[in-house]
């Protein structure tokens, strides 16, 4: 089905119609702009594979999220609105939209002079941006598997080696300190659905939570490949087909390489290949 974009006012109605026609019972939002609108479907009996709406709203607001986590003693970089004084913040800094998907609109700021230019370019909209101390070190995307009973079922850190808006090269890595930090973050939010924690470790190996995406991530396929099938497992729990928690048993050193690939054929050869694939099922 072709549907309007997540930010389009027609989006929710279009998805609701599809769910009714196709008898959809569970929906898995991935894009940030879909998170809030799709919660409307819960009123129609569709289970939404994400934390409850107030947690979704909190996570999508990067400033509010940092304030809540810091208030619960969860380790985060110092963060404030771009319209506020930067006194006390250490360079380099990262300027990022207060609301929006991770990786978009981010600018690294090395010094006060560059910060002045960056802020001048965004004058009049500075309350829409946050400044955050940049943590130099390894970057992680962490699957935190939680459902409605609020038990943390599994935590799977993925060290990110290459990123293009989302991880394109990542490896599962054990990091007890990071895993414990993610559990603390889930408890601080009283999370009742899956989280994708974006984190970094500093030069000493100390982990910090940078952002949290409410719901499954595009790298959940690596979590599945490593041995924790959070997609099928949480769908089963949402449908109450199997209420048992997933086991936190996963393999370290599983690598995900994601890349676009194009193939080219002569038209007749393509038609023959397509027919053979259809015949084989």
mmCIF file of C-alpha atoms in Angstrom, residues 95-197:
data_model
loop_
_atom_site.group_PDB
_atom_site.id
_atom_site.type_symbol
_atom_site.label_atom_id
_atom_site.label_comp_id
_atom_site.label_asym_id
_atom_site.label_seq_id
_atom_site.Cartn_x
_atom_site.Cartn_y
_atom_site.Cartn_z
ATOM 1 C CA UNK A 95 24.425 21.270 17.700
ATOM 2 C CA UNK A 96 21.367 19.166 16.883
ATOM 3 C CA UNK A 97 17.648 19.746 16.324
ATOM 4 C CA UNK A 98 15.731 19.431 19.578
ATOM 5 C CA UNK A 99 13.158 17.242 17.820
ATOM 6 C CA UNK A 100 13.910 14.921 14.911
ATOM 7 C CA UNK A 101 15.633 11.736 13.893
ATOM 8 C CA UNK A 102 19.169 11.190 15.098
ATOM 9 C CA UNK A 103 21.878 12.068 12.590
ATOM 10 C CA UNK A 104 19.878 14.768 10.798
ATOM 11 C CA UNK A 105 20.909 18.409 10.991
ATOM 12 C CA UNK A 106 23.837 17.748 13.338
ATOM 13 C CA UNK A 107 26.808 20.134 13.304
ATOM 14 C CA UNK A 108 30.020 19.575 15.243
ATOM 15 C CA UNK A 109 31.337 22.805 16.755
ATOM 16 C CA UNK A 110 35.023 22.930 17.652
ATOM 17 C CA UNK A 111 35.366 26.388 19.178
ATOM 18 C CA UNK A 112 33.622 29.584 20.235
ATOM 19 C CA UNK A 113 34.198 31.342 16.907
ATOM 20 C CA UNK A 114 32.520 28.566 14.917
ATOM 21 C CA UNK A 115 29.703 28.393 17.440
ATOM 22 C CA UNK A 116 28.992 32.077 16.920
ATOM 23 C CA UNK A 117 28.668 31.600 13.163
ATOM 24 C CA UNK A 118 26.501 28.498 13.524
ATOM 25 C CA UNK A 119 24.149 30.190 15.970
ATOM 26 C CA UNK A 120 23.942 33.316 13.816
ATOM 27 C CA UNK A 121 22.799 31.217 10.861
ATOM 28 C CA UNK A 122 19.950 29.852 13.007
ATOM 29 C CA UNK A 123 19.032 33.103 14.769
ATOM 30 C CA UNK A 124 15.324 33.233 15.541
ATOM 31 C CA UNK A 125 15.027 29.448 15.843
ATOM 32 C CA UNK A 126 17.564 28.678 18.564
ATOM 33 C CA UNK A 127 14.928 27.207 20.887
ATOM 34 C CA UNK A 128 14.545 24.475 18.261
ATOM 35 C CA UNK A 129 18.155 23.321 18.771
ATOM 36 C CA UNK A 130 20.196 21.876 21.610
ATOM 37 C CA UNK A 131 23.907 22.039 22.297
ATOM 38 C CA UNK A 132 25.521 18.931 23.746
ATOM 39 C CA UNK A 133 29.078 18.174 24.776
ATOM 40 C CA UNK A 134 30.631 15.796 22.269
ATOM 41 C CA UNK A 135 31.875 12.510 23.719
ATOM 42 C CA UNK A 136 35.044 11.369 21.944
ATOM 43 C CA UNK A 137 35.048 7.595 21.719
ATOM 44 C CA UNK A 138 33.321 4.508 20.408
ATOM 45 C CA UNK A 139 29.722 4.918 19.244
ATOM 46 C CA UNK A 140 27.017 2.374 20.056
ATOM 47 C CA UNK A 141 23.457 1.647 19.050
ATOM 48 C CA UNK A 142 21.866 -0.498 21.764
ATOM 49 C CA UNK A 143 18.707 -2.595 21.519
ATOM 50 C CA UNK A 144 16.909 -2.586 24.878
ATOM 51 C CA UNK A 145 14.101 -5.150 24.820
ATOM 52 C CA UNK A 146 11.211 -4.234 27.128
ATOM 53 C CA UNK A 147 7.469 -4.854 27.065
ATOM 54 C CA UNK A 148 4.415 -3.940 29.104
ATOM 55 C CA UNK A 149 5.535 -5.560 32.358
ATOM 56 C CA UNK A 150 8.566 -3.206 32.263
ATOM 57 C CA UNK A 151 11.105 -6.022 32.643
ATOM 58 C CA UNK A 152 14.293 -5.477 30.684
ATOM 59 C CA UNK A 153 14.489 -8.745 28.788
ATOM 60 C CA UNK A 154 17.708 -8.183 26.861
ATOM 61 C CA UNK A 155 20.315 -5.521 26.108
ATOM 62 C CA UNK A 156 22.371 -5.880 22.920
ATOM 63 C CA UNK A 157 25.066 -3.232 22.257
ATOM 64 C CA UNK A 158 26.205 -2.741 18.679
ATOM 65 C CA UNK A 159 29.405 -0.810 18.103
ATOM 66 C CA UNK A 160 28.959 1.425 15.076
ATOM 67 C CA UNK A 161 31.905 1.665 12.689
ATOM 68 C CA UNK A 162 30.125 3.432 9.828
ATOM 69 C CA UNK A 163 26.953 5.457 9.720
ATOM 70 C CA UNK A 164 24.829 6.969 6.960
ATOM 71 C CA UNK A 165 21.909 8.336 8.973
ATOM 72 C CA UNK A 166 21.698 4.867 10.534
ATOM 73 C CA UNK A 167 24.351 2.185 11.182
ATOM 74 C CA UNK A 168 25.651 0.648 7.960
ATOM 75 C CA UNK A 169 28.545 -1.237 9.576
ATOM 76 C CA UNK A 170 28.172 -2.409 13.159
ATOM 77 C CA UNK A 171 29.327 -5.262 15.386
ATOM 78 C CA UNK A 172 27.754 -6.702 18.529
ATOM 79 C CA UNK A 173 30.045 -5.978 21.504
ATOM 80 C CA UNK A 174 29.759 -6.870 25.164
ATOM 81 C CA UNK A 175 30.130 -3.846 27.414
ATOM 82 C CA UNK A 176 28.835 -4.460 30.957
ATOM 83 C CA UNK A 177 29.014 -0.791 31.935
ATOM 84 C CA UNK A 178 27.035 0.288 28.887
ATOM 85 C CA UNK A 179 24.501 -2.506 29.338
ATOM 86 C CA UNK A 180 23.912 -1.473 32.958
ATOM 87 C CA UNK A 181 23.576 2.180 31.923
ATOM 88 C CA UNK A 182 20.892 1.254 29.380
ATOM 89 C CA UNK A 183 18.986 -0.704 32.020
ATOM 90 C CA UNK A 184 19.169 2.340 34.312
ATOM 91 C CA UNK A 185 17.817 4.517 31.479
ATOM 92 C CA UNK A 186 14.901 2.132 30.841
ATOM 93 C CA UNK A 187 14.006 2.153 34.530
ATOM 94 C CA UNK A 188 14.338 5.944 34.734
ATOM 95 C CA UNK A 189 11.808 6.284 31.909
ATOM 96 C CA UNK A 190 9.593 3.515 33.345
ATOM 97 C CA UNK A 191 9.777 2.092 29.819
ATOM 98 C CA UNK A 192 7.098 -0.382 28.774
ATOM 99 C CA UNK A 193 8.238 -0.944 25.205
ATOM 100 C CA UNK A 194 11.453 -1.376 23.191
ATOM 101 C CA UNK A 195 14.109 1.338 23.171
ATOM 102 C CA UNK A 196 17.066 2.032 20.910
ATOM 103 C CA UNK A 197 19.736 3.815 22.947
#
